Amino acid sequence: LSLVGRGAGFVAVAASGLVSWRAVEQGVFSSGSGPAYSAWEEWQTNPSQPLDLVRAAVLAANAHDTQPWLFRASPDRIDLYAVLSRNIGAIDPLRREMYVSLGCALENLVLAAAAAGRPTLVQLLPDPGDSIHAARVQLGSGPRQVSALYQAIPDRHTNRGPYDTGRSVSSSVLTKMRDLIVEQDVALVWWTSTDDRKRFADLTVRGAQAIANDSEQSADDFRWWRGTWSAVQSNKDGVTIDASGLPPVIRALGKMLPGQTRDSYEQGFISSLRDTELPTASALGTIVVRDALNNVQRMAAGRAYERMQLWATASGLAMQPLNQAVERADHERQAGLQQSFGSELAELMPESWMRPVMPFRLGYPTVQGLPSPRMSAEDVTLPALRPT
Ligand SMILES: Cc1cc2nc3c(=O)[nH]c(=O)nc-3n(C[C@H](O)[C@H](O)[C@H](O)COP(=O)(O)O)c2cc1C
């Protein structure tokens, strides 16, 4: 070999070494493993202790994977608290998504308690003067009731990939999902007409664009982006490449390339919404409540969403919330601006009492949804209060 040839060989070996090093460092081969994902393993199919019930609760859907919760577990009671510092700031200025997220966690908790033979009595906002104390769950004792919804908890993942455009969701599925909602002041709206679907899709893309153009909202959005493997593992929260729904090769490339800027993040987000998520949705709909500022109704909506997504998971369906238009409506309301997104959303409501709090899409998946990071039950559970 000539010296030049040897030199080129050395450079090639060194470069491939660097590439492999970067691949390992960025977790290209490690999706779903490490401390940030161990909560999915610690899940127990046979819960018995109150802490096991929290293990189920922390796996629930929650806005931006902020996990805005704290639990206090006692032998006969679990209290749930909102953690305001884990709010998404300007993206959720009215804390709507925060309370919907707490409701999602409650639903998993109640399903796990039933599976453990601990029937529950749930009191939402037990102390009306204290909005931080979100719920008190009293645990009784009774026969174990292991439901299909409970068993779907570890398989439920928000799926942001393309849905199968060749397979529509039947109207009986839409009816069954509507029937899952038993909460007072909560209902489900399906946008089935071409015109409604188009209006919602346009509004959602415009919402995402408005968020990208709003420096405060886009900064608070980007704050939860975990672009490196070490950020994923140390924070155990936030939005990740693995949960993006991209095909494996693109995900690997995304991990290898230098970090995203806020602008590239927002632009990628808008194009996925406009070109993949909305056009491949089989069904579009929203959970509505009577009073969108009422935390009891928001938590009830969260329970309903989690139940629907667990049912969808058990039925081979995929779901993804799409909150951009409502996030803009909340922002307008908070900032005292003229309600533009708010009034367009109101026009999409079939009945005047309905306020949208959780729009989403539904369909048959073409790619598997991957888990998002989680703090463990131990990370978010306070010890029992001593009896006074
Ligand atoms: C109240 C609420 C709002 C959400 N809004 C969106 C959204 O607008 N777009 C999206 O892709 N996911 C949204 N999600 C899904 C969360 O990002 C997701 O639940 C979280 O990252 C955890 O991932 P997992 O559901 O796969 O466990 C939302 C979830 C909740 C509970």
CSV table of C-alpha atoms and ligand atoms in Angstrom, one decimal:
chain,number,residue,atom,x,y,z
A,1,LEU,CA,0.0,0.0,0.0
A,2,SER,CA,1.3,3.5,-0.8
A,3,LEU,CA,1.6,5.9,2.0
A,4,VAL,CA,-1.4,7.9,0.6
A,5,GLY,CA,-3.5,4.7,0.5
A,6,ARG,CA,-2.6,3.8,4.1
A,7,GLY,CA,-3.4,7.4,5.2
A,8,ALA,CA,-6.8,7.3,3.5
A,9,GLY,CA,-7.5,3.9,5.1
A,10,PHE,CA,-6.5,5.3,8.5
A,11,VAL,CA,-8.8,8.3,8.0
A,12,ALA,CA,-11.7,6.0,6.9
A,13,VAL,CA,-11.2,3.7,10.0
A,14,ALA,CA,-11.0,6.7,12.3
A,15,ALA,CA,-14.1,8.3,10.7
A,16,SER,CA,-16.1,5.1,11.0
A,17,GLY,CA,-15.0,4.8,14.6
A,18,LEU,CA,-16.2,8.4,15.2
A,19,VAL,CA,-19.5,7.6,13.6
A,20,SER,CA,-20.0,4.4,15.7
A,21,TRP,CA,-19.0,6.4,18.8
A,22,ARG,CA,-21.5,9.1,18.0
A,23,ALA,CA,-24.2,6.4,17.3
A,24,VAL,CA,-23.6,4.8,20.7
A,25,GLU,CA,-23.4,8.1,22.5
A,26,GLN,CA,-26.7,9.2,20.9
A,27,GLY,CA,-28.5,6.0,21.8
A,28,VAL,CA,-29.1,5.0,18.1
A,29,PHE,CA,-29.1,1.3,19.1
A,30,SER,CA,-30.7,1.8,22.5
A,31,SER,CA,-34.2,3.1,21.9
A,32,GLY,CA,-36.4,2.3,24.9
A,33,SER,CA,-33.6,1.3,27.3
A,34,GLY,CA,-31.7,3.0,30.1
A,35,PRO,CA,-32.9,4.7,33.3
A,36,ALA,CA,-35.3,7.0,31.4
A,37,TYR,CA,-37.3,4.0,30.2
A,38,SER,CA,-37.1,1.6,33.2
A,39,ALA,CA,-40.6,2.7,34.5
A,40,TRP,CA,-42.0,0.7,31.5
A,41,GLU,CA,-40.2,-2.4,32.8
A,42,GLU,CA,-41.1,-1.8,36.5
A,43,TRP,CA,-44.7,-1.9,35.5
A,44,GLN,CA,-46.3,-4.8,37.3
A,45,THR,CA,-49.0,-7.0,35.9
A,46,ASN,CA,-49.8,-8.0,39.5
A,47,PRO,CA,-50.0,-4.9,41.5
A,48,SER,CA,-50.5,-5.1,45.3
A,49,GLN,CA,-48.9,-2.1,47.0
A,50,PRO,CA,-50.0,1.5,46.6
A,51,LEU,CA,-46.6,2.3,45.0
A,52,ASP,CA,-47.4,-0.3,42.3
A,53,LEU,CA,-50.6,1.7,41.5
A,54,VAL,CA,-48.4,4.8,41.0
A,55,ARG,CA,-46.2,2.7,38.7
A,56,ALA,CA,-49.3,2.4,36.4
A,57,ALA,CA,-50.2,6.1,36.8
A,58,VAL,CA,-46.9,7.4,35.7
A,59,LEU,CA,-47.2,5.6,32.3
A,60,ALA,CA,-50.2,7.7,31.3
A,61,ALA,CA,-50.3,10.2,28.4
A,62,ASN,CA,-49.4,13.7,29.5
A,63,ALA,CA,-48.7,17.0,27.7
A,64,HIS,CA,-45.1,17.2,26.3
A,65,ASP,CA,-44.2,14.4,28.6
A,66,THR,CA,-43.9,17.0,31.4
A,67,GLN,CA,-45.3,14.5,34.0
A,68,PRO,CA,-46.7,17.3,36.1
A,69,TRP,CA,-47.6,15.1,39.0
A,70,LEU,CA,-46.6,14.2,42.6
A,71,PHE,CA,-48.3,11.3,44.5
A,72,ARG,CA,-48.5,10.7,48.2
A,73,ALA,CA,-49.1,7.0,48.9
A,74,SER,CA,-50.6,5.6,52.1
A,75,PRO,CA,-51.9,2.1,52.7
A,76,ASP,CA,-55.5,3.2,52.1
A,77,ARG,CA,-55.2,6.3,50.1
A,78,ILE,CA,-53.3,8.0,47.3
A,79,ASP,CA,-53.3,11.7,46.9
A,80,LEU,CA,-52.4,13.4,43.6
A,81,TYR,CA,-50.9,16.9,43.4
A,82,ALA,CA,-50.2,19.2,40.4
A,83,VAL,CA,-46.6,20.3,40.1
A,84,LEU,CA,-46.8,23.8,38.7
A,85,SER,CA,-43.1,24.0,37.9
A,86,ARG,CA,-43.6,21.3,35.3
A,87,ASN,CA,-46.2,23.3,33.3
A,88,ILE,CA,-45.4,24.0,29.7
A,89,GLY,CA,-45.5,27.8,30.3
A,90,ALA,CA,-46.9,29.8,27.4
A,91,ILE,CA,-48.0,26.7,25.5
A,92,ASP,CA,-50.4,25.9,28.3
A,93,PRO,CA,-51.1,29.3,29.9
A,94,LEU,CA,-54.4,28.3,31.4
A,95,ARG,CA,-53.1,24.9,32.7
A,96,ARG,CA,-55.7,23.1,30.7
A,97,GLU,CA,-53.3,20.4,29.4
A,98,MET,CA,-51.8,20.1,32.9
A,99,TYR,CA,-55.1,19.1,34.4
A,100,VAL,CA,-56.0,16.9,31.5
A,101,SER,CA,-52.7,15.1,32.0
A,102,LEU,CA,-53.5,14.6,35.7
A,103,GLY,CA,-56.8,13.1,34.7
A,104,CYS,CA,-54.9,10.6,32.4
A,105,ALA,CA,-52.8,9.5,35.3
A,106,LEU,CA,-55.8,9.1,37.5
A,107,GLU,CA,-57.5,6.8,35.0
A,108,ASN,CA,-54.4,4.5,35.0
A,109,LEU,CA,-54.4,4.6,38.8
A,110,VAL,CA,-58.0,3.6,39.1
A,111,LEU,CA,-57.6,0.7,36.6
A,112,ALA,CA,-54.5,-0.6,38.4
A,113,ALA,CA,-56.3,-0.3,41.8
A,114,ALA,CA,-59.2,-2.4,40.4
A,115,ALA,CA,-56.7,-5.0,39.2
A,116,ALA,CA,-55.2,-5.1,42.6
A,117,GLY,CA,-58.5,-5.7,44.3
A,118,ARG,CA,-58.6,-2.1,45.7
A,119,PRO,CA,-61.9,-0.5,44.5
A,120,THR,CA,-61.6,3.3,44.5
A,121,LEU,CA,-63.5,6.3,45.6
A,122,VAL,CA,-62.1,9.3,43.7
A,123,GLN,CA,-62.6,12.8,44.9
A,124,LEU,CA,-61.5,15.5,42.4
A,125,LEU,CA,-60.1,18.7,44.1
A,126,PRO,CA,-60.9,17.4,47.6
A,127,ASP,CA,-60.1,20.8,49.1
A,128,PRO,CA,-61.9,23.4,46.9
A,129,GLY,CA,-59.5,26.1,48.1
A,130,ASP,CA,-56.4,24.2,46.9
A,131,SER,CA,-56.1,23.6,43.2
A,132,ILE,CA,-52.7,21.9,43.7
A,133,HIS,CA,-54.4,19.0,45.5
A,134,ALA,CA,-55.8,17.5,42.3
A,135,ALA,CA,-57.4,14.3,43.7
A,136,ARG,CA,-57.8,12.0,46.6
A,137,VAL,CA,-58.2,8.3,45.8
A,138,GLN,CA,-59.5,6.1,48.7
A,139,LEU,CA,-58.6,2.5,48.4
A,140,GLY,CA,-61.1,-0.1,49.5
A,141,SER,CA,-60.8,-3.9,49.2
A,142,GLY,CA,-62.7,-6.3,46.9
A,143,PRO,CA,-62.2,-8.9,44.2
A,144,ARG,CA,-59.4,-8.3,41.6
A,145,GLN,CA,-60.7,-6.9,38.4
A,146,VAL,CA,-58.1,-7.2,35.7
A,147,SER,CA,-59.5,-5.3,32.7
A,148,ALA,CA,-58.3,-5.3,29.0
A,149,LEU,CA,-57.9,-1.5,29.5
A,150,TYR,CA,-55.6,-2.1,32.5
A,151,GLN,CA,-53.6,-4.7,30.5
A,152,ALA,CA,-53.1,-2.2,27.6
A,153,ILE,CA,-51.3,0.4,29.9
A,154,PRO,CA,-47.7,-0.6,29.0
A,155,ASP,CA,-48.5,-0.8,25.3
A,156,ARG,CA,-50.1,2.6,25.0
A,157,HIS,CA,-47.9,5.1,23.3
A,158,THR,CA,-48.7,8.3,21.4
A,159,ASN,CA,-48.2,7.4,17.8
A,160,ARG,CA,-47.0,10.2,15.5
A,161,GLY,CA,-46.3,8.1,12.5
A,162,PRO,CA,-48.4,7.9,9.3
A,163,TYR,CA,-51.7,6.0,9.8
A,164,ASP,CA,-52.9,3.5,7.2
A,165,THR,CA,-54.9,5.5,4.6
A,166,GLY,CA,-56.1,2.2,3.0
A,167,ARG,CA,-58.0,1.2,6.2
A,168,SER,CA,-60.7,3.4,7.6
A,169,VAL,CA,-62.1,3.3,11.1
A,170,SER,CA,-65.6,1.9,11.0
A,171,SER,CA,-68.5,3.9,12.4
A,172,SER,CA,-69.1,1.2,15.0
A,173,VAL,CA,-65.6,1.9,16.4
A,174,LEU,CA,-66.5,5.6,16.6
A,175,THR,CA,-69.7,4.8,18.4
A,176,LYS,CA,-67.9,2.4,20.9
A,177,MET,CA,-65.3,5.1,21.7
A,178,ARG,CA,-68.0,7.6,22.3
A,179,ASP,CA,-69.7,5.1,24.7
A,180,LEU,CA,-66.6,4.9,26.7
A,181,ILE,CA,-67.2,8.3,28.1
A,182,VAL,CA,-69.2,8.2,31.3
A,183,GLU,CA,-68.0,11.5,32.9
A,184,GLN,CA,-70.5,14.3,33.6
A,185,ASP,CA,-70.1,17.4,31.4
A,186,VAL,CA,-67.7,15.5,29.1
A,187,ALA,CA,-68.5,14.4,25.5
A,188,LEU,CA,-66.8,13.3,22.3
A,189,VAL,CA,-67.2,15.0,19.0
A,190,TRP,CA,-66.1,13.3,15.7
A,191,TRP,CA,-65.5,15.6,12.7
A,192,THR,CA,-66.7,13.3,10.0
A,193,SER,CA,-67.6,15.6,7.1
A,194,THR,CA,-64.9,16.5,4.6
A,195,ASP,CA,-65.5,20.2,5.3
A,196,ASP,CA,-65.1,19.9,9.1
A,197,ARG,CA,-62.0,17.7,8.7
A,198,LYS,CA,-60.4,20.2,6.4
A,199,ARG,CA,-61.3,23.2,8.6
A,200,PHE,CA,-59.8,21.4,11.7
A,201,ALA,CA,-56.7,20.4,9.7
A,202,ASP,CA,-56.1,23.9,8.4
A,203,LEU,CA,-56.7,25.5,11.8
A,204,THR,CA,-54.2,23.0,13.4
A,205,VAL,CA,-51.5,23.8,10.9
A,206,ARG,CA,-52.1,27.5,11.3
A,207,GLY,CA,-52.0,27.0,15.1
A,208,ALA,CA,-48.6,25.3,14.8
A,209,GLN,CA,-47.3,28.1,12.5
A,210,ALA,CA,-48.5,30.8,14.9
A,211,ILE,CA,-46.7,29.0,17.8
A,212,ALA,CA,-43.5,28.9,15.8
A,213,ASN,CA,-43.8,32.6,15.1
A,214,ASP,CA,-44.4,33.4,18.7
A,215,SER,CA,-41.1,33.7,20.5
A,216,GLU,CA,-42.5,33.0,23.9
A,217,GLN,CA,-44.6,30.0,22.9
A,218,SER,CA,-41.9,28.5,20.7
A,219,ALA,CA,-39.2,28.9,23.5
A,220,ASP,CA,-41.5,27.2,26.0
A,221,ASP,CA,-42.2,24.4,23.5
A,222,PHE,CA,-38.6,23.8,22.7
A,223,ARG,CA,-37.6,23.8,26.4
A,224,TRP,CA,-39.1,20.2,26.5
A,225,TRP,CA,-37.2,18.9,23.4
A,226,ARG,CA,-34.6,16.3,24.4
A,227,GLY,CA,-32.3,16.2,21.4
A,228,THR,CA,-29.5,14.2,22.9
A,229,TRP,CA,-29.5,10.8,24.5
A,230,SER,CA,-27.9,12.1,27.7
A,231,ALA,CA,-30.6,14.7,28.0
A,232,VAL,CA,-33.2,12.0,27.6
A,233,GLN,CA,-31.6,9.8,30.2
A,234,SER,CA,-30.9,12.5,32.8
A,235,ASN,CA,-34.3,14.3,32.5
A,236,LYS,CA,-36.5,11.3,32.0
A,237,ASP,CA,-39.1,13.5,30.4
A,238,GLY,CA,-39.9,15.6,27.4
A,239,VAL,CA,-40.2,15.1,23.6
A,240,THR,CA,-37.8,12.8,21.9
A,241,ILE,CA,-36.8,11.7,18.4
A,242,ASP,CA,-37.8,8.1,19.3
A,243,ALA,CA,-41.4,9.2,19.9
A,244,SER,CA,-41.5,11.2,16.6
A,245,GLY,CA,-43.0,8.4,14.6
A,246,LEU,CA,-40.3,8.7,12.0
A,247,PRO,CA,-39.0,5.5,10.2
A,248,PRO,CA,-36.0,3.9,11.9
A,249,VAL,CA,-33.3,5.1,9.5
A,250,ILE,CA,-34.5,8.7,9.7
A,251,ARG,CA,-34.6,8.5,13.4
A,252,ALA,CA,-31.1,7.1,13.5
A,253,LEU,CA,-29.9,9.9,11.2
A,254,GLY,CA,-31.8,12.5,13.3
A,255,LYS,CA,-29.9,11.3,16.4
A,256,MET,CA,-26.5,11.3,14.6
A,257,LEU,CA,-26.8,14.8,13.2
A,258,PRO,CA,-25.9,17.9,15.2
A,259,GLY,CA,-28.6,19.2,17.5
A,260,GLN,CA,-31.8,20.9,16.3
A,261,THR,CA,-32.2,24.6,16.5
A,262,ARG,CA,-35.5,26.0,17.8
A,263,ASP,CA,-36.4,27.0,14.2
A,264,SER,CA,-35.5,23.6,12.6
A,265,TYR,CA,-37.5,21.9,15.4
A,266,GLU,CA,-40.6,24.0,14.8
A,267,GLN,CA,-40.3,23.6,11.0
A,268,GLY,CA,-40.0,19.8,11.3
A,269,PHE,CA,-43.0,19.8,13.6
A,270,ILE,CA,-45.2,21.9,11.2
A,271,SER,CA,-44.2,19.7,8.1
A,272,SER,CA,-45.0,16.4,10.0
A,273,LEU,CA,-48.4,17.8,11.0
A,274,ARG,CA,-49.2,19.2,7.5
A,275,ASP,CA,-47.8,16.3,5.4
A,276,THR,CA,-48.2,13.2,7.5
A,277,GLU,CA,-50.2,13.5,10.7
A,278,LEU,CA,-53.3,15.3,9.4
A,279,PRO,CA,-53.5,13.8,5.9
A,280,THR,CA,-53.2,10.2,7.1
A,281,ALA,CA,-55.7,10.5,10.0
A,282,SER,CA,-58.6,8.1,9.6
A,283,ALA,CA,-60.7,10.0,12.1
A,284,LEU,CA,-60.4,13.4,13.7
A,285,GLY,CA,-62.2,14.4,16.9
A,286,THR,CA,-62.1,16.2,20.2
A,287,ILE,CA,-63.1,15.7,23.8
A,288,VAL,CA,-65.3,18.6,24.9
A,289,VAL,CA,-66.4,19.8,28.3
A,290,ARG,CA,-68.9,22.4,29.4
A,291,ASP,CA,-66.4,24.7,31.1
A,292,ALA,CA,-62.9,24.5,29.8
A,293,LEU,CA,-61.5,26.5,32.8
A,294,ASN,CA,-63.0,24.0,35.3
A,295,ASN,CA,-60.2,21.7,36.7
A,296,VAL,CA,-62.7,19.0,37.7
A,297,GLN,CA,-64.0,18.8,34.1
A,298,ARG,CA,-60.5,18.9,32.7
A,299,MET,CA,-59.4,16.0,34.8
A,300,ALA,CA,-62.6,14.1,33.8
A,301,ALA,CA,-61.7,14.8,30.1
A,302,GLY,CA,-58.2,13.4,30.8
A,303,ARG,CA,-59.7,10.2,32.3
A,304,ALA,CA,-61.9,9.9,29.2
A,305,TYR,CA,-58.9,10.4,26.8
A,306,GLU,CA,-56.7,7.9,28.6
A,307,ARG,CA,-59.5,5.3,28.6
A,308,MET,CA,-60.2,5.9,24.9
A,309,GLN,CA,-56.5,5.5,24.0
A,310,LEU,CA,-56.2,2.3,26.1
A,311,TRP,CA,-59.2,0.9,24.3
A,312,ALA,CA,-57.7,2.0,21.0
A,313,THR,CA,-54.4,0.3,21.9
A,314,ALA,CA,-56.2,-2.9,22.8
A,315,SER,CA,-58.1,-2.8,19.5
A,316,GLY,CA,-54.9,-2.3,17.3
A,317,LEU,CA,-55.6,1.4,16.8
A,318,ALA,CA,-53.3,4.4,17.2
A,319,MET,CA,-54.0,7.9,18.6
A,320,GLN,CA,-52.2,11.2,18.8
A,321,PRO,CA,-53.5,14.4,20.5
A,322,LEU,CA,-53.4,17.6,18.3
A,323,ASN,CA,-53.6,20.6,20.5
A,324,GLN,CA,-52.1,23.4,18.5
A,325,ALA,CA,-55.3,25.3,17.7
A,326,VAL,CA,-56.5,25.1,21.4
A,327,GLU,CA,-53.1,26.2,22.6
A,328,ARG,CA,-53.4,29.3,20.4
A,329,ALA,CA,-57.0,29.9,21.6
A,330,ASP,CA,-55.8,29.6,25.2
A,331,HIS,CA,-53.0,32.0,24.4
A,332,GLU,CA,-55.4,34.5,22.9
A,333,ARG,CA,-57.6,34.3,26.0
A,334,GLN,CA,-54.7,34.7,28.4
A,335,ALA,CA,-53.2,37.6,26.5
A,336,GLY,CA,-56.6,39.4,26.1
A,337,LEU,CA,-56.3,39.2,22.3
A,338,GLN,CA,-59.3,38.9,20.0
A,339,GLN,CA,-60.5,35.3,19.9
A,340,SER,CA,-59.5,34.1,16.4
A,341,PHE,CA,-58.6,30.5,17.0
A,342,GLY,CA,-61.2,30.4,19.8
A,343,SER,CA,-64.0,31.4,17.5
A,344,GLU,CA,-63.0,29.1,14.6
A,345,LEU,CA,-62.9,26.2,17.1
A,346,ALA,CA,-66.4,27.3,18.4
A,347,GLU,CA,-67.7,27.1,14.8
A,348,LEU,CA,-66.6,23.5,14.7
A,349,MET,CA,-68.7,22.5,17.7
A,350,PRO,CA,-72.0,20.8,17.0
A,351,GLU,CA,-73.6,22.2,20.2
A,352,SER,CA,-73.2,25.6,21.7
A,353,TRP,CA,-72.3,24.3,25.3
A,354,MET,CA,-69.2,22.4,24.0
A,355,ARG,CA,-65.7,23.6,24.6
A,356,PRO,CA,-62.9,21.6,23.0
A,357,VAL,CA,-60.1,20.5,25.4
A,358,MET,CA,-58.4,17.6,23.7
A,359,PRO,CA,-58.5,17.3,19.9
A,360,PHE,CA,-56.8,14.2,18.5
A,361,ARG,CA,-56.5,11.9,15.5
A,362,LEU,CA,-57.2,8.1,15.2
A,363,GLY,CA,-56.2,5.4,12.7
A,364,TYR,CA,-54.6,2.1,12.1
A,365,PRO,CA,-50.8,2.5,12.6
A,366,THR,CA,-48.2,1.8,9.9
A,367,VAL,CA,-45.3,2.2,12.4
A,368,GLN,CA,-45.0,1.1,16.0
A,369,GLY,CA,-45.3,3.9,18.6
A,370,LEU,CA,-42.3,3.8,20.8
A,371,PRO,CA,-42.2,4.6,24.5
A,372,SER,CA,-41.4,8.1,25.9
A,373,PRO,CA,-39.2,8.6,29.0
A,374,ARG,CA,-40.6,8.5,32.4
A,375,MET,CA,-39.6,9.4,35.9
A,376,SER,CA,-40.0,6.4,38.2
A,377,ALA,CA,-42.8,6.0,40.7
A,378,GLU,CA,-40.2,6.5,43.4
A,379,ASP,CA,-39.1,9.8,41.8
A,380,VAL,CA,-42.6,11.2,42.1
A,381,THR,CA,-44.0,9.7,45.3
A,382,LEU,CA,-43.9,11.2,48.7
A,383,PRO,CA,-44.0,8.9,51.8
A,384,ALA,CA,-47.3,8.5,53.7
A,385,LEU,CA,-48.2,11.3,56.1
A,386,ARG,CA,-47.9,10.2,59.7
A,387,PRO,CA,-51.3,10.1,61.4
A,388,THR,CA,-51.8,13.2,63.4
B,1,LIG,C1,-53.2,17.1,27.6
B,1,LIG,C2,-52.3,16.5,26.5
B,1,LIG,C3,-52.0,17.2,25.4
B,1,LIG,C4,-51.2,16.7,24.4
B,1,LIG,N1,-50.9,17.3,23.2
B,1,LIG,C5,-50.2,16.7,22.2
B,1,LIG,C6,-50.1,17.4,20.9
B,1,LIG,O1,-50.6,18.5,20.7
B,1,LIG,N2,-49.3,16.7,20.0
B,1,LIG,C7,-48.8,15.5,20.2
B,1,LIG,O2,-48.1,15.0,19.3
B,1,LIG,N3,-48.9,14.9,21.4
B,1,LIG,C8,-49.6,15.5,22.4
B,1,LIG,N4,-49.8,14.8,23.6
B,1,LIG,C9,-49.2,13.5,23.8
B,1,LIG,C10,-48.0,13.6,24.7
B,1,LIG,O3,-47.0,14.4,24.1
B,1,LIG,C11,-47.5,12.3,25.2
B,1,LIG,O4,-48.6,11.7,25.9
B,1,LIG,C12,-46.3,12.3,26.0
B,1,LIG,O5,-45.2,12.8,25.3
B,1,LIG,C13,-45.9,10.9,26.6
B,1,LIG,O6,-45.8,10.0,25.6
B,1,LIG,P1,-46.7,8.7,25.5
B,1,LIG,O7,-48.2,9.1,25.4
B,1,LIG,O8,-46.3,7.9,24.3
B,1,LIG,O9,-46.5,7.9,26.8
B,1,LIG,C14,-50.6,15.3,24.6
B,1,LIG,C15,-51.0,14.6,25.7
B,1,LIG,C16,-51.8,15.2,26.7
B,1,LIG,C17,-52.2,14.4,27.9
